[in-house]
Amino acid sequence: MSNTEDSPFILVCNDDGIFAPGIKALAEVASEFGEVEIVAPDRQQSAVGHAITVSTPLRSRSFEIDNRFHGQAVTGTPADSVKLAHDKLLDKKPDLVVSGINHGSNAGINILYSGTVSAATEGTILGYPSIAISCTDYDENADLSGVKEASRRVIRYVLENGLAPGITLNLNAPSGPLKGIKWARQANSRYVEEFEGRVDPNNRPYYWISGRLELLEHGDSIDINVLKEGYAALTPIQYDLTAYTMLEGVEGDDL
Ligand code: MN
């Protein structure tokens, strides 16, 4: 899977679109380690989860970003972008896939809805060590210096140690300087939805979703609390959704 050259080849993706400030920040960090190629959606694709495009064709367009990075903008989702990069757009296989830096938290249940995490998960499915990276600050002008430093440390860690098959790393960090990185697990949390109803010019109702994240547990080792303490949180996640705790207890049951 690795390249014959010594310098690693890193694929950079995101879900905020190829022109978001966060993806450029991540490409800058990745370029400290090796060659970078950006392949990402051509527009904002946050919260599309692991969606793929099956009913319309996908197109890609090449861009030079800041006269520094070569990028390809894809008319699809984050997962589409990584799949298309792997199968058609890259002329060699990446040593690492990084997704982000997302503008907004992907801790707790956000992991499930996140396009940023799904781009990294797709990298894992395709057999590449993959990292999703998010800043808890939704402001696109937020200070990403600490997230960049956390990204640098985690990229170095993965390039040196590798990553077990089937496992993706999910890194979240606050804006501002880095206080440190702590291993954490996904917080048990959910959204309490608050739909705001309005009426369109044809008198038909429509709704804006505006959920509030509710924490269903407490403890120092959960990602949301690690972030509240001001640290970056690093969580190993997996796409195998089997509930092993149930399966092990029911395998002898008659059906
Ligand atoms: Mn996003």
PDB file of C-alpha atoms and ligand atoms in Angstrom:
ATOM      1  CA  MET A   1       0.000   0.000   0.000  1.00  0.00           C
ATOM      2  CA  SER A   2       2.872   2.383   0.707  1.00  0.00           C
ATOM      3  CA  ASN A   3       4.677   4.397  -1.895  1.00  0.00           C
ATOM      4  CA  THR A   4       8.144   3.435  -2.952  1.00  0.00           C
ATOM      5  CA  GLU A   5       9.397   6.955  -2.186  1.00  0.00           C
ATOM      6  CA  ASP A   6      10.372   7.729   1.399  1.00  0.00           C
ATOM      7  CA  SER A   7       8.120  10.743   1.737  1.00  0.00           C
ATOM      8  CA  PRO A   8       4.492   9.876   2.532  1.00  0.00           C
ATOM      9  CA  PHE A   9       1.659  10.801   0.181  1.00  0.00           C
ATOM     10  CA  ILE A  10      -1.312  12.256   2.078  1.00  0.00           C
ATOM     11  CA  LEU A  11      -4.871  12.651   0.798  1.00  0.00           C
ATOM     12  CA  VAL A  12      -6.731  15.574   2.386  1.00  0.00           C
ATOM     13  CA  CYS A  13     -10.530  15.717   2.368  1.00  0.00           C
ATOM     14  CA  ASN A  14     -13.282  17.492   4.356  1.00  0.00           C
ATOM     15  CA  ASP A  15     -17.020  18.113   4.399  1.00  0.00           C
ATOM     16  CA  ASP A  16     -17.049  21.932   4.523  1.00  0.00           C
ATOM     17  CA  GLY A  17     -15.979  22.106   0.882  1.00  0.00           C
ATOM     18  CA  ILE A  18     -12.638  22.482  -0.842  1.00  0.00           C
ATOM     19  CA  PHE A  19     -12.495  26.265  -0.262  1.00  0.00           C
ATOM     20  CA  ALA A  20     -13.072  26.175   3.529  1.00  0.00           C
ATOM     21  CA  PRO A  21     -10.200  27.659   5.594  1.00  0.00           C
ATOM     22  CA  GLY A  22      -9.936  24.456   7.664  1.00  0.00           C
ATOM     23  CA  ILE A  23      -8.906  22.220   4.759  1.00  0.00           C
ATOM     24  CA  LYS A  24      -6.117  24.611   3.801  1.00  0.00           C
ATOM     25  CA  ALA A  25      -4.900  24.614   7.425  1.00  0.00           C
ATOM     26  CA  LEU A  26      -4.830  20.808   7.390  1.00  0.00           C
ATOM     27  CA  ALA A  27      -3.072  20.683   4.005  1.00  0.00           C
ATOM     28  CA  GLU A  28      -0.403  22.998   5.461  1.00  0.00           C
ATOM     29  CA  VAL A  29       0.226  20.602   8.372  1.00  0.00           C
ATOM     30  CA  ALA A  30       0.126  17.502   6.124  1.00  0.00           C
ATOM     31  CA  SER A  31       2.649  19.088   3.739  1.00  0.00           C
ATOM     32  CA  GLU A  32       5.213  19.161   6.576  1.00  0.00           C
ATOM     33  CA  PHE A  33       5.250  15.351   6.337  1.00  0.00           C
ATOM     34  CA  GLY A  34       5.136  14.755   2.599  1.00  0.00           C
ATOM     35  CA  GLU A  35       3.268  15.253  -0.636  1.00  0.00           C
ATOM     36  CA  VAL A  36      -0.342  16.405  -0.382  1.00  0.00           C
ATOM     37  CA  GLU A  37      -3.313  16.075  -2.709  1.00  0.00           C
ATOM     38  CA  ILE A  38      -6.674  17.621  -1.820  1.00  0.00           C
ATOM     39  CA  VAL A  39      -9.852  15.915  -3.044  1.00  0.00           C
ATOM     40  CA  ALA A  40     -12.990  17.303  -1.440  1.00  0.00           C
ATOM     41  CA  PRO A  41     -16.596  18.280  -2.144  1.00  0.00           C
ATOM     42  CA  ASP A  42     -17.033  21.413  -4.253  1.00  0.00           C
ATOM     43  CA  ARG A  43     -19.486  22.829  -1.709  1.00  0.00           C
ATOM     44  CA  GLN A  44     -20.586  22.649   1.921  1.00  0.00           C
ATOM     45  CA  GLN A  45     -21.531  19.042   2.764  1.00  0.00           C
ATOM     46  CA  SER A  46     -21.673  19.097   6.571  1.00  0.00           C
ATOM     47  CA  ALA A  47     -23.882  16.522   8.323  1.00  0.00           C
ATOM     48  CA  VAL A  48     -24.335  14.349   5.241  1.00  0.00           C
ATOM     49  CA  GLY A  49     -22.872  11.403   7.164  1.00  0.00           C
ATOM     50  CA  HIS A  50     -21.714   8.510   4.988  1.00  0.00           C
ATOM     51  CA  ALA A  51     -24.030   9.315   2.079  1.00  0.00           C
ATOM     52  CA  ILE A  52     -22.882   8.404  -1.434  1.00  0.00           C
ATOM     53  CA  THR A  53     -24.236   9.654  -4.759  1.00  0.00           C
ATOM     54  CA  VAL A  54     -25.938   6.959  -6.799  1.00  0.00           C
ATOM     55  CA  SER A  55     -28.506   8.769  -8.968  1.00  0.00           C
ATOM     56  CA  THR A  56     -26.382  11.458 -10.619  1.00  0.00           C
ATOM     57  CA  PRO A  57     -22.890  11.343 -12.153  1.00  0.00           C
ATOM     58  CA  LEU A  58     -19.878  12.677 -10.291  1.00  0.00           C
ATOM     59  CA  ARG A  59     -17.592  15.257 -11.846  1.00  0.00           C
ATOM     60  CA  SER A  60     -14.305  16.679 -10.631  1.00  0.00           C
ATOM     61  CA  ARG A  61     -12.449  19.885 -11.401  1.00  0.00           C
ATOM     62  CA  SER A  62      -8.792  20.685 -10.684  1.00  0.00           C
ATOM     63  CA  PHE A  63      -7.745  23.725  -8.677  1.00  0.00           C
ATOM     64  CA  GLU A  64      -4.522  25.275  -7.494  1.00  0.00           C
ATOM     65  CA  ILE A  65      -5.052  26.450  -3.929  1.00  0.00           C
ATOM     66  CA  ASP A  66      -2.869  29.404  -2.882  1.00  0.00           C
ATOM     67  CA  ASN A  67      -0.486  28.436  -5.701  1.00  0.00           C
ATOM     68  CA  ARG A  68       0.660  25.787  -3.278  1.00  0.00           C
ATOM     69  CA  PHE A  69      -1.662  22.790  -3.219  1.00  0.00           C
ATOM     70  CA  HIS A  70      -3.254  20.854  -5.996  1.00  0.00           C
ATOM     71  CA  GLY A  71      -6.907  20.170  -5.344  1.00  0.00           C
ATOM     72  CA  GLN A  72      -9.771  18.403  -7.060  1.00  0.00           C
ATOM     73  CA  ALA A  73     -13.304  19.533  -6.283  1.00  0.00           C
ATOM     74  CA  VAL A  74     -15.908  16.780  -6.532  1.00  0.00           C
ATOM     75  CA  THR A  75     -19.634  17.323  -7.143  1.00  0.00           C
ATOM     76  CA  GLY A  76     -20.528  14.825  -4.419  1.00  0.00           C
ATOM     77  CA  THR A  77     -20.285  13.947  -0.761  1.00  0.00           C
ATOM     78  CA  PRO A  78     -17.182  13.511   1.414  1.00  0.00           C
ATOM     79  CA  ALA A  79     -17.413   9.693   1.081  1.00  0.00           C
ATOM     80  CA  ASP A  80     -17.807  10.063  -2.722  1.00  0.00           C
ATOM     81  CA  SER A  81     -14.690  12.229  -2.805  1.00  0.00           C
ATOM     82  CA  VAL A  82     -12.496   9.666  -1.037  1.00  0.00           C
ATOM     83  CA  LYS A  83     -13.887   6.792  -3.120  1.00  0.00           C
ATOM     84  CA  LEU A  84     -13.350   8.684  -6.388  1.00  0.00           C
ATOM     85  CA  ALA A  85      -9.862   9.794  -5.293  1.00  0.00           C
ATOM     86  CA  HIS A  86      -8.945   6.176  -4.525  1.00  0.00           C
ATOM     87  CA  ASP A  87     -10.374   4.716  -7.723  1.00  0.00           C
ATOM     88  CA  LYS A  88      -9.796   7.397 -10.370  1.00  0.00           C
ATOM     89  CA  LEU A  89      -8.298  10.740  -9.354  1.00  0.00           C
ATOM     90  CA  LEU A  90      -5.031   9.857  -7.615  1.00  0.00           C
ATOM     91  CA  ASP A  91      -2.129   8.508  -9.603  1.00  0.00           C
ATOM     92  CA  LYS A  92      -0.812   6.595  -6.583  1.00  0.00           C
ATOM     93  CA  LYS A  93      -2.216   5.218  -3.341  1.00  0.00           C
ATOM     94  CA  PRO A  94      -2.070   7.472  -0.270  1.00  0.00           C
ATOM     95  CA  ASP A  95      -0.149   6.488   2.860  1.00  0.00           C
ATOM     96  CA  LEU A  96      -2.614   8.462   4.969  1.00  0.00           C
ATOM     97  CA  VAL A  97      -6.051  10.053   4.639  1.00  0.00           C
ATOM     98  CA  VAL A  98      -6.858  13.112   6.751  1.00  0.00           C
ATOM     99  CA  SER A  99     -10.252  14.813   6.834  1.00  0.00           C
ATOM    100  CA  GLY A 100     -10.862  18.331   8.151  1.00  0.00           C
ATOM    101  CA  ILE A 101     -10.141  20.608   9.824  1.00  0.00           C
ATOM    102  CA  ASN A 102     -13.885  20.708  10.289  1.00  0.00           C
ATOM    103  CA  HIS A 103     -15.441  23.960  11.451  1.00  0.00           C
ATOM    104  CA  GLY A 104     -17.449  22.552  14.376  1.00  0.00           C
ATOM    105  CA  SER A 105     -17.294  19.715  16.900  1.00  0.00           C
ATOM    106  CA  ASN A 106     -17.473  16.078  15.891  1.00  0.00           C
ATOM    107  CA  ALA A 107     -17.548  14.722  19.438  1.00  0.00           C
ATOM    108  CA  GLY A 108     -20.276  12.581  20.990  1.00  0.00           C
ATOM    109  CA  ILE A 109     -23.179  11.644  18.705  1.00  0.00           C
ATOM    110  CA  ASN A 110     -21.974  14.192  16.118  1.00  0.00           C
ATOM    111  CA  ILE A 111     -19.659  11.412  14.908  1.00  0.00           C
ATOM    112  CA  LEU A 112     -22.675   9.658  13.404  1.00  0.00           C
ATOM    113  CA  TYR A 113     -23.908  12.636  11.367  1.00  0.00           C
ATOM    114  CA  SER A 114     -20.509  13.969  10.380  1.00  0.00           C
ATOM    115  CA  GLY A 115     -19.330  14.086   6.779  1.00  0.00           C
ATOM    116  CA  THR A 116     -15.819  14.883   8.050  1.00  0.00           C
ATOM    117  CA  VAL A 117     -15.688  11.641  10.031  1.00  0.00           C
ATOM    118  CA  SER A 118     -17.250   9.688   7.151  1.00  0.00           C
ATOM    119  CA  ALA A 119     -14.547  10.827   4.726  1.00  0.00           C
ATOM    120  CA  ALA A 120     -11.955   9.422   7.152  1.00  0.00           C
ATOM    121  CA  THR A 121     -14.031   6.278   7.731  1.00  0.00           C
ATOM    122  CA  GLU A 122     -14.158   5.750   3.964  1.00  0.00           C
ATOM    123  CA  GLY A 123     -10.376   5.963   3.960  1.00  0.00           C
ATOM    124  CA  THR A 124     -10.303   3.239   6.633  1.00  0.00           C
ATOM    125  CA  ILE A 125     -12.714   1.061   4.640  1.00  0.00           C
ATOM    126  CA  LEU A 126     -10.405   1.383   1.618  1.00  0.00           C
ATOM    127  CA  GLY A 127      -7.477   0.228   3.767  1.00  0.00           C
ATOM    128  CA  TYR A 128      -5.685   3.521   4.493  1.00  0.00           C
ATOM    129  CA  PRO A 129      -4.755   4.821   7.957  1.00  0.00           C
ATOM    130  CA  SER A 130      -7.228   7.691   8.389  1.00  0.00           C
ATOM    131  CA  ILE A 131      -7.801  10.578  10.787  1.00  0.00           C
ATOM    132  CA  ALA A 132     -10.805  12.912  11.134  1.00  0.00           C
ATOM    133  CA  ILE A 133      -9.972  16.327  12.597  1.00  0.00           C
ATOM    134  CA  SER A 134     -12.374  18.976  13.905  1.00  0.00           C
ATOM    135  CA  CYS A 135     -12.255  22.278  15.756  1.00  0.00           C
ATOM    136  CA  THR A 136     -15.060  22.748  18.273  1.00  0.00           C
ATOM    137  CA  ASP A 137     -15.374  26.393  17.174  1.00  0.00           C
ATOM    138  CA  TYR A 138     -17.874  26.845  14.320  1.00  0.00           C
ATOM    139  CA  ASP A 139     -16.399  30.230  13.368  1.00  0.00           C
ATOM    140  CA  GLU A 140     -14.486  29.846  10.080  1.00  0.00           C
ATOM    141  CA  ASN A 141     -12.105  32.582  11.288  1.00  0.00           C
ATOM    142  CA  ALA A 142     -11.329  30.804  14.583  1.00  0.00           C
ATOM    143  CA  ASP A 143      -7.681  30.440  15.673  1.00  0.00           C
ATOM    144  CA  LEU A 144      -6.752  26.952  14.410  1.00  0.00           C
ATOM    145  CA  SER A 145      -3.149  27.032  15.715  1.00  0.00           C
ATOM    146  CA  GLY A 146      -3.843  24.532  18.516  1.00  0.00           C
ATOM    147  CA  VAL A 147      -5.825  22.189  16.252  1.00  0.00           C
ATOM    148  CA  LYS A 148      -2.971  22.332  13.750  1.00  0.00           C
ATOM    149  CA  GLU A 149      -0.465  21.397  16.466  1.00  0.00           C
ATOM    150  CA  ALA A 150      -2.712  18.530  17.637  1.00  0.00           C
ATOM    151  CA  SER A 151      -3.050  17.402  13.996  1.00  0.00           C
ATOM    152  CA  ARG A 152       0.738  17.511  13.594  1.00  0.00           C
ATOM    153  CA  ARG A 153       1.225  15.282  16.662  1.00  0.00           C
ATOM    154  CA  VAL A 154      -1.458  12.775  15.680  1.00  0.00           C
ATOM    155  CA  ILE A 155      -0.313  12.567  12.031  1.00  0.00           C
ATOM    156  CA  ARG A 156       3.240  11.929  13.260  1.00  0.00           C
ATOM    157  CA  TYR A 157       1.938   9.285  15.685  1.00  0.00           C
ATOM    158  CA  VAL A 158       0.025   7.452  12.933  1.00  0.00           C
ATOM    159  CA  LEU A 159       2.854   7.644  10.388  1.00  0.00           C
ATOM    160  CA  GLU A 160       5.227   6.203  13.007  1.00  0.00           C
ATOM    161  CA  ASN A 161       2.929   3.601  14.574  1.00  0.00           C
ATOM    162  CA  GLY A 162       0.378   2.811  11.859  1.00  0.00           C
ATOM    163  CA  LEU A 163      -3.261   2.161  12.660  1.00  0.00           C
ATOM    164  CA  ALA A 164      -5.011  -1.198  13.055  1.00  0.00           C
ATOM    165  CA  PRO A 165      -7.306  -2.152  10.147  1.00  0.00           C
ATOM    166  CA  GLY A 166     -10.910  -1.066  10.645  1.00  0.00           C
ATOM    167  CA  ILE A 167     -10.042   1.716  13.081  1.00  0.00           C
ATOM    168  CA  THR A 168     -10.233   5.468  12.392  1.00  0.00           C
ATOM    169  CA  LEU A 169      -8.901   8.181  14.700  1.00  0.00           C
ATOM    170  CA  ASN A 170     -11.278  11.029  15.533  1.00  0.00           C
ATOM    171  CA  LEU A 171      -9.535  14.162  16.816  1.00  0.00           C
ATOM    172  CA  ASN A 172     -11.381  17.179  18.192  1.00  0.00           C
ATOM    173  CA  ALA A 173      -9.696  20.283  19.595  1.00  0.00           C
ATOM    174  CA  PRO A 174     -10.773  23.709  20.833  1.00  0.00           C
ATOM    175  CA  SER A 175      -9.676  26.869  19.058  1.00  0.00           C
ATOM    176  CA  GLY A 176      -6.659  28.753  20.447  1.00  0.00           C
ATOM    177  CA  PRO A 177      -3.356  27.335  21.711  1.00  0.00           C
ATOM    178  CA  LEU A 178      -3.083  23.592  22.405  1.00  0.00           C
ATOM    179  CA  LYS A 179      -3.279  22.610  26.089  1.00  0.00           C
ATOM    180  CA  GLY A 180      -2.594  18.926  25.338  1.00  0.00           C
ATOM    181  CA  ILE A 181      -4.205  15.835  23.809  1.00  0.00           C
ATOM    182  CA  LYS A 182      -6.043  13.180  25.835  1.00  0.00           C
ATOM    183  CA  TRP A 183      -7.343   9.810  24.694  1.00  0.00           C
ATOM    184  CA  ALA A 184     -11.101   9.787  25.159  1.00  0.00           C
ATOM    185  CA  ARG A 185     -14.176   7.763  24.304  1.00  0.00           C
ATOM    186  CA  GLN A 186     -17.276   8.923  22.478  1.00  0.00           C
ATOM    187  CA  ALA A 187     -19.677  10.552  24.922  1.00  0.00           C
ATOM    188  CA  ASN A 188     -23.154   9.053  25.163  1.00  0.00           C
ATOM    189  CA  SER A 189     -25.169  12.001  23.921  1.00  0.00           C
ATOM    190  CA  ARG A 190     -28.078  12.889  21.663  1.00  0.00           C
ATOM    191  CA  TYR A 191     -29.763  15.852  20.075  1.00  0.00           C
ATOM    192  CA  VAL A 192     -32.896  17.343  21.526  1.00  0.00           C
ATOM    193  CA  GLU A 193     -34.465  18.650  18.329  1.00  0.00           C
ATOM    194  CA  GLU A 194     -36.117  22.005  18.236  1.00  0.00           C
ATOM    195  CA  PHE A 195     -37.739  22.494  14.839  1.00  0.00           C
ATOM    196  CA  GLU A 196     -38.608  26.040  14.053  1.00  0.00           C
ATOM    197  CA  GLY A 197     -41.740  26.087  11.891  1.00  0.00           C
ATOM    198  CA  ARG A 198     -42.407  28.796   9.293  1.00  0.00           C
ATOM    199  CA  VAL A 199     -44.779  29.248   6.370  1.00  0.00           C
ATOM    200  CA  ASP A 200     -43.703  29.676   2.742  1.00  0.00           C
ATOM    201  CA  PRO A 201     -45.306  32.155   0.260  1.00  0.00           C
ATOM    202  CA  ASN A 202     -47.685  29.370  -0.832  1.00  0.00           C
ATOM    203  CA  ASN A 203     -48.881  28.908   2.734  1.00  0.00           C
ATOM    204  CA  ARG A 204     -47.152  25.565   3.151  1.00  0.00           C
ATOM    205  CA  PRO A 205     -45.313  24.948   6.419  1.00  0.00           C
ATOM    206  CA  TYR A 206     -41.573  24.296   6.444  1.00  0.00           C
ATOM    207  CA  TYR A 207     -39.103  23.623   9.244  1.00  0.00           C
ATOM    208  CA  TRP A 208     -35.557  24.496  10.267  1.00  0.00           C
ATOM    209  CA  ILE A 209     -33.830  21.928  12.445  1.00  0.00           C
ATOM    210  CA  SER A 210     -31.946  23.467  15.375  1.00  0.00           C
ATOM    211  CA  GLY A 211     -30.976  20.755  17.831  1.00  0.00           C
ATOM    212  CA  ARG A 212     -29.302  21.102  21.192  1.00  0.00           C
ATOM    213  CA  LEU A 213     -26.767  18.455  22.223  1.00  0.00           C
ATOM    214  CA  GLU A 214     -27.694  16.674  25.454  1.00  0.00           C
ATOM    215  CA  LEU A 215     -25.029  14.789  27.415  1.00  0.00           C
ATOM    216  CA  LEU A 216     -26.379  11.492  28.801  1.00  0.00           C
ATOM    217  CA  GLU A 217     -23.408  10.596  30.996  1.00  0.00           C
ATOM    218  CA  HIS A 218     -20.625  12.197  32.975  1.00  0.00           C
ATOM    219  CA  GLY A 219     -16.986  11.380  33.513  1.00  0.00           C
ATOM    220  CA  ASP A 220     -13.488  12.563  32.752  1.00  0.00           C
ATOM    221  CA  SER A 221     -12.810  10.092  29.936  1.00  0.00           C
ATOM    222  CA  ILE A 222     -15.537  11.172  27.503  1.00  0.00           C
ATOM    223  CA  ASP A 223     -14.634  13.345  24.533  1.00  0.00           C
ATOM    224  CA  ILE A 224     -17.061  16.181  25.287  1.00  0.00           C
ATOM    225  CA  ASN A 225     -15.737  16.603  28.842  1.00  0.00           C
ATOM    226  CA  VAL A 226     -12.102  16.399  27.758  1.00  0.00           C
ATOM    227  CA  LEU A 227     -12.881  19.252  25.358  1.00  0.00           C
ATOM    228  CA  LYS A 228     -14.664  21.202  28.113  1.00  0.00           C
ATOM    229  CA  GLU A 229     -11.445  20.980  30.155  1.00  0.00           C
ATOM    230  CA  GLY A 230      -9.700  22.688  27.240  1.00  0.00           C
ATOM    231  CA  TYR A 231      -7.806  19.637  25.929  1.00  0.00           C
ATOM    232  CA  ALA A 232      -7.942  18.039  22.512  1.00  0.00           C
ATOM    233  CA  ALA A 233      -9.730  14.671  22.536  1.00  0.00           C
ATOM    234  CA  LEU A 234      -8.543  11.684  20.479  1.00  0.00           C
ATOM    235  CA  THR A 235     -10.980   8.792  20.040  1.00  0.00           C
ATOM    236  CA  PRO A 236     -10.403   5.530  18.146  1.00  0.00           C
ATOM    237  CA  ILE A 237     -13.656   4.662  16.343  1.00  0.00           C
ATOM    238  CA  GLN A 238     -14.826   1.784  14.123  1.00  0.00           C
ATOM    239  CA  TYR A 239     -17.357   1.260  11.364  1.00  0.00           C
ATOM    240  CA  ASP A 240     -18.179  -2.300  12.443  1.00  0.00           C
ATOM    241  CA  LEU A 241     -21.525  -1.542  14.101  1.00  0.00           C
ATOM    242  CA  THR A 242     -22.135  -5.077  15.422  1.00  0.00           C
ATOM    243  CA  ALA A 243     -23.343  -5.028  19.028  1.00  0.00           C
ATOM    244  CA  TYR A 244     -20.931  -7.700  20.301  1.00  0.00           C
ATOM    245  CA  THR A 245     -22.193  -7.453  23.877  1.00  0.00           C
ATOM    246  CA  MET A 246     -25.604  -8.716  22.721  1.00  0.00           C
ATOM    247  CA  LEU A 247     -24.322 -11.161  20.109  1.00  0.00           C
ATOM    248  CA  GLU A 248     -22.141 -13.000  22.627  1.00  0.00           C
ATOM    249  CA  GLY A 249     -25.113 -13.475  24.938  1.00  0.00           C
ATOM    250  CA  VAL A 250     -27.663 -14.654  22.362  1.00  0.00           C
ATOM    251  CA  GLU A 251     -25.719 -16.949  20.051  1.00  0.00           C
ATOM    252  CA  GLY A 252     -27.259 -20.059  21.635  1.00  0.00           C
ATOM    253  CA  ASP A 253     -30.847 -18.710  21.593  1.00  0.00           C
ATOM    254  CA  ASP A 254     -33.379 -20.488  19.372  1.00  0.00           C
ATOM    255  CA  LEU A 255     -35.011 -18.396  16.665  1.00  0.00           C
TER     256      LEU A 255
HETATM  257 MN    MN B   1     -18.473  20.432   8.379  1.00  0.00          MN
END
